[in-house]
């Protein structure tokens, strides 16, 4: 079973919606989810850059992990930012 880009976008969207619901009911602080997804974007990009240094089959697998994480994290980041802007501060 393969995971395509649309499934990764859906995973990022669902995670952003769950975090927004937790934020609305006071479980997590304001803009925590945006900070979380931004951190995931940076980690995914770092994994991708590291995979270029590794090379070979290990580098190819790290490239897949990094870029798949990057797609999910960017979709979650964009949706979290939009939901925070639309929903206000709480």
Short mmCIF file of N, CA and C in Angstrom, two decimals:
data_model
loop_
_atom_site.label_atom_id
_atom_site.label_comp_id
_atom_site.label_asym_id
_atom_site.label_seq_id
_atom_site.Cartn_x
_atom_site.Cartn_y
_atom_site.Cartn_z
N UNK A 1 0.84 -1.17 0.00
CA UNK A 1 0.00 0.00 0.00
C UNK A 1 0.89 1.24 0.00
N UNK A 2 0.66 2.10 -0.93
CA UNK A 2 1.46 3.32 -1.02
C UNK A 2 0.65 4.52 -0.55
N UNK A 3 1.35 5.49 -0.04
CA UNK A 3 0.72 6.73 0.42
C UNK A 3 1.06 7.80 -0.60
N UNK A 4 0.04 8.34 -1.24
CA UNK A 4 0.29 9.38 -2.22
C UNK A 4 0.23 10.76 -1.57
N UNK A 5 0.49 11.79 -2.35
CA UNK A 5 0.58 13.15 -1.80
C UNK A 5 -0.75 13.63 -1.23
N UNK A 6 -1.86 13.23 -1.84
CA UNK A 6 -3.17 13.66 -1.34
C UNK A 6 -3.43 13.09 0.05
N UNK A 7 -3.03 11.85 0.28
CA UNK A 7 -3.20 11.26 1.61
C UNK A 7 -2.35 11.99 2.64
N UNK A 8 -1.15 12.41 2.27
CA UNK A 8 -0.30 13.17 3.19
C UNK A 8 -0.90 14.52 3.51
N UNK A 9 -1.51 15.16 2.53
CA UNK A 9 -2.19 16.44 2.77
C UNK A 9 -3.37 16.24 3.70
N UNK A 10 -4.11 15.16 3.53
CA UNK A 10 -5.25 14.86 4.40
C UNK A 10 -4.77 14.59 5.82
N UNK A 11 -3.66 13.89 5.98
CA UNK A 11 -3.11 13.63 7.32
C UNK A 11 -2.73 14.94 8.00
N UNK A 12 -2.07 15.83 7.28
CA UNK A 12 -1.71 17.13 7.84
C UNK A 12 -2.93 17.97 8.19
N UNK A 13 -3.97 17.89 7.36
CA UNK A 13 -5.20 18.65 7.61
C UNK A 13 -5.93 18.13 8.83
N UNK A 14 -6.03 16.82 8.96
CA UNK A 14 -6.72 16.24 10.12
C UNK A 14 -5.96 16.56 11.41
N UNK A 15 -4.64 16.46 11.37
CA UNK A 15 -3.85 16.80 12.56
C UNK A 15 -4.02 18.26 12.94
N UNK A 16 -4.08 19.14 11.94
CA UNK A 16 -4.27 20.57 12.23
C UNK A 16 -5.65 20.83 12.84
N UNK A 17 -6.67 20.15 12.33
CA UNK A 17 -8.02 20.34 12.87
C UNK A 17 -8.14 19.82 14.30
N UNK A 18 -7.50 18.69 14.58
CA UNK A 18 -7.53 18.15 15.95
C UNK A 18 -6.81 19.10 16.91
N UNK A 19 -5.65 19.61 16.50
CA UNK A 19 -4.93 20.54 17.35
C UNK A 19 -5.69 21.85 17.54
N UNK A 20 -6.41 22.29 16.51
CA UNK A 20 -7.21 23.51 16.63
C UNK A 20 -8.36 23.29 17.61
N UNK A 21 -8.97 22.12 17.58
CA UNK A 21 -10.05 21.82 18.53
C UNK A 21 -9.51 21.77 19.95
N UNK A 22 -8.34 21.18 20.15
CA UNK A 22 -7.72 21.16 21.48
C UNK A 22 -7.38 22.58 21.95
N UNK A 23 -6.95 23.41 21.02
CA UNK A 23 -6.63 24.79 21.38
C UNK A 23 -7.89 25.56 21.77
N UNK A 24 -8.98 25.30 21.08
CA UNK A 24 -10.23 26.01 21.35
C UNK A 24 -10.75 25.71 22.75
N UNK A 25 -10.57 24.48 23.19
CA UNK A 25 -11.08 24.10 24.51
C UNK A 25 -10.03 24.23 25.61
N UNK A 26 -8.93 24.94 25.33
CA UNK A 26 -7.98 25.31 26.36
C UNK A 26 -6.96 24.26 26.75
N UNK A 27 -6.80 23.22 25.98
CA UNK A 27 -5.84 22.18 26.33
C UNK A 27 -4.40 22.56 25.94
N UNK A 28 -4.25 23.35 24.89
CA UNK A 28 -2.92 23.76 24.45
C UNK A 28 -2.92 25.28 24.26
N UNK A 29 -1.76 25.91 24.39
CA UNK A 29 -1.71 27.37 24.26
C UNK A 29 -1.91 27.86 22.83
N UNK A 30 -2.13 29.13 22.70
CA UNK A 30 -2.39 29.74 21.39
C UNK A 30 -1.18 29.62 20.47
N UNK A 31 -1.43 29.33 19.23
CA UNK A 31 -0.44 29.19 18.17
C UNK A 31 0.57 28.08 18.43
N UNK A 32 0.27 27.14 19.34
CA UNK A 32 1.16 26.00 19.58
C UNK A 32 1.23 25.12 18.34
N UNK A 33 0.08 24.91 17.69
CA UNK A 33 0.06 24.02 16.53
C UNK A 33 0.85 24.60 15.36
N UNK A 34 0.83 25.92 15.20
CA UNK A 34 1.62 26.54 14.13
C UNK A 34 3.11 26.35 14.42
N UNK A 35 3.49 26.53 15.67
CA UNK A 35 4.90 26.32 16.05
C UNK A 35 5.30 24.86 15.86
N UNK A 36 4.40 23.94 16.21
CA UNK A 36 4.69 22.52 16.06
C UNK A 36 4.91 22.15 14.60
N UNK A 37 3.99 22.58 13.72
CA UNK A 37 4.13 22.24 12.30
C UNK A 37 5.33 22.94 11.68
N UNK A 38 5.66 24.15 12.13
CA UNK A 38 6.84 24.83 11.61
C UNK A 38 8.11 24.06 12.01
N UNK A 39 8.13 23.55 13.24
CA UNK A 39 9.25 22.71 13.67
C UNK A 39 9.34 21.44 12.86
N UNK A 40 8.20 20.84 12.53
CA UNK A 40 8.21 19.63 11.69
C UNK A 40 8.69 19.92 10.28
N UNK A 41 8.36 21.10 9.76
CA UNK A 41 8.86 21.49 8.43
C UNK A 41 10.38 21.60 8.47
N UNK A 42 10.91 22.23 9.51
CA UNK A 42 12.37 22.35 9.62
C UNK A 42 13.05 21.00 9.77
N UNK A 43 12.46 20.11 10.59
CA UNK A 43 13.05 18.78 10.75
C UNK A 43 12.99 17.96 9.46
N UNK A 44 11.91 18.08 8.72
CA UNK A 44 11.79 17.35 7.45
C UNK A 44 12.80 17.87 6.44
N UNK A 45 12.96 19.18 6.39
CA UNK A 45 13.95 19.75 5.47
C UNK A 45 15.36 19.34 5.87
N UNK A 46 15.64 19.28 7.16
CA UNK A 46 16.94 18.84 7.64
C UNK A 46 17.19 17.37 7.29
N UNK A 47 16.16 16.55 7.41
CA UNK A 47 16.27 15.13 7.04
C UNK A 47 16.55 15.00 5.55
N UNK A 48 15.92 15.82 4.74
CA UNK A 48 16.14 15.78 3.29
C UNK A 48 17.56 16.20 2.95
N UNK A 49 18.05 17.26 3.59
CA UNK A 49 19.42 17.72 3.34
C UNK A 49 20.43 16.67 3.80
N UNK A 50 20.17 16.05 4.95
CA UNK A 50 21.05 15.00 5.46
C UNK A 50 21.07 13.80 4.52
N UNK A 51 19.92 13.52 3.89
CA UNK A 51 19.87 12.37 2.98
C UNK A 51 20.74 12.59 1.75
N UNK A 52 20.91 13.83 1.35
CA UNK A 52 21.79 14.11 0.22
C UNK A 52 23.25 13.81 0.58
N UNK A 53 23.60 14.02 1.84
CA UNK A 53 24.97 13.74 2.27
C UNK A 53 25.22 12.24 2.43
N UNK A 54 24.18 11.49 2.82
CA UNK A 54 24.36 10.05 3.04
C UNK A 54 24.57 9.32 1.73
N UNK A 55 23.69 9.58 0.76
CA UNK A 55 23.80 8.93 -0.54
C UNK A 55 23.39 7.47 -0.49
N UNK A 56 23.38 6.82 -1.62
CA UNK A 56 23.04 5.40 -1.71
C UNK A 56 21.59 5.12 -1.35
N UNK A 57 21.35 3.85 -0.99
CA UNK A 57 19.98 3.45 -0.66
C UNK A 57 19.50 4.09 0.63
N UNK A 58 20.40 4.26 1.57
CA UNK A 58 20.03 4.93 2.83
C UNK A 58 19.61 6.36 2.59
N UNK A 59 20.32 7.04 1.71
CA UNK A 59 19.96 8.41 1.36
C UNK A 59 18.63 8.50 0.65
N UNK A 60 18.36 7.50 -0.20
CA UNK A 60 17.07 7.51 -0.91
C UNK A 60 15.92 7.30 0.06
N UNK A 61 16.08 6.43 1.04
CA UNK A 61 15.00 6.21 2.00
C UNK A 61 14.81 7.43 2.89
N UNK A 62 15.91 8.09 3.27
CA UNK A 62 15.79 9.32 4.05
C UNK A 62 15.14 10.44 3.24
N UNK A 63 15.38 10.46 1.93
CA UNK A 63 14.74 11.45 1.07
C UNK A 63 13.24 11.25 1.07
N UNK A 64 12.80 10.01 0.96
CA UNK A 64 11.36 9.72 0.97
C UNK A 64 10.74 10.12 2.30
N UNK A 65 11.39 9.78 3.40
CA UNK A 65 10.86 10.14 4.72
C UNK A 65 10.81 11.66 4.87
N UNK A 66 11.87 12.33 4.48
CA UNK A 66 11.93 13.79 4.62
C UNK A 66 10.89 14.50 3.77
N UNK A 67 10.76 14.11 2.52
CA UNK A 67 9.83 14.80 1.64
C UNK A 67 8.37 14.47 1.97
N UNK A 68 8.08 13.23 2.38
CA UNK A 68 6.71 12.91 2.81
C UNK A 68 6.34 13.69 4.07
N UNK A 69 7.27 13.76 5.02
CA UNK A 69 7.02 14.57 6.21
C UNK A 69 6.86 16.03 5.87
N UNK A 70 7.60 16.51 4.90
CA UNK A 70 7.51 17.91 4.49
C UNK A 70 6.14 18.22 3.90
N UNK A 71 5.60 17.35 3.08
CA UNK A 71 4.27 17.57 2.50
C UNK A 71 3.20 17.62 3.59
N UNK A 72 3.24 16.67 4.51
CA UNK A 72 2.24 16.64 5.59
C UNK A 72 2.40 17.85 6.51
N UNK A 73 3.64 18.22 6.82
CA UNK A 73 3.86 19.34 7.73
C UNK A 73 3.48 20.67 7.11
N UNK A 74 3.75 20.86 5.82
CA UNK A 74 3.38 22.13 5.17
C UNK A 74 1.87 22.26 5.08
N UNK A 75 1.17 21.19 4.76
CA UNK A 75 -0.30 21.29 4.70
C UNK A 75 -0.87 21.57 6.09
N UNK A 76 -0.32 20.94 7.12
CA UNK A 76 -0.77 21.23 8.48
C UNK A 76 -0.44 22.64 8.91
N UNK A 77 0.74 23.13 8.51
CA UNK A 77 1.15 24.48 8.86
C UNK A 77 0.24 25.52 8.23
N UNK A 78 -0.05 25.35 6.96
CA UNK A 78 -0.91 26.31 6.27
C UNK A 78 -2.32 26.30 6.86
N UNK A 79 -2.88 25.13 7.08
CA UNK A 79 -4.22 25.06 7.63
C UNK A 79 -4.27 25.56 9.07
N UNK A 80 -3.26 25.26 9.86
CA UNK A 80 -3.22 25.75 11.25
C UNK A 80 -3.16 27.26 11.29
N UNK A 81 -2.36 27.83 10.42
CA UNK A 81 -2.25 29.29 10.37
C UNK A 81 -3.60 29.90 9.98
N UNK A 82 -4.23 29.33 8.97
CA UNK A 82 -5.54 29.86 8.52
C UNK A 82 -6.61 29.69 9.61
N UNK A 83 -6.63 28.55 10.26
CA UNK A 83 -7.62 28.33 11.32
C UNK A 83 -7.39 29.27 12.50
N UNK A 84 -6.14 29.53 12.85
CA UNK A 84 -5.85 30.47 13.92
C UNK A 84 -6.27 31.89 13.55
N UNK A 85 -6.07 32.25 12.30
CA UNK A 85 -6.47 33.59 11.87
C UNK A 85 -7.99 33.73 11.82
N UNK A 86 -8.68 32.68 11.39
CA UNK A 86 -10.13 32.75 11.28
C UNK A 86 -10.84 32.60 12.63
N UNK A 87 -10.30 31.74 13.48
CA UNK A 87 -10.98 31.47 14.75
C UNK A 87 -10.64 32.50 15.81
N UNK A 88 -9.63 33.28 15.61
CA UNK A 88 -9.24 34.26 16.63
C UNK A 88 -8.36 33.61 17.67
N UNK A 89 -8.29 34.23 18.83
CA UNK A 89 -7.39 33.77 19.87
C UNK A 89 -8.02 32.81 20.84
N UNK A 90 -9.16 32.32 20.56
CA UNK A 90 -9.70 31.34 21.48
C UNK A 90 -11.15 31.42 21.62
#
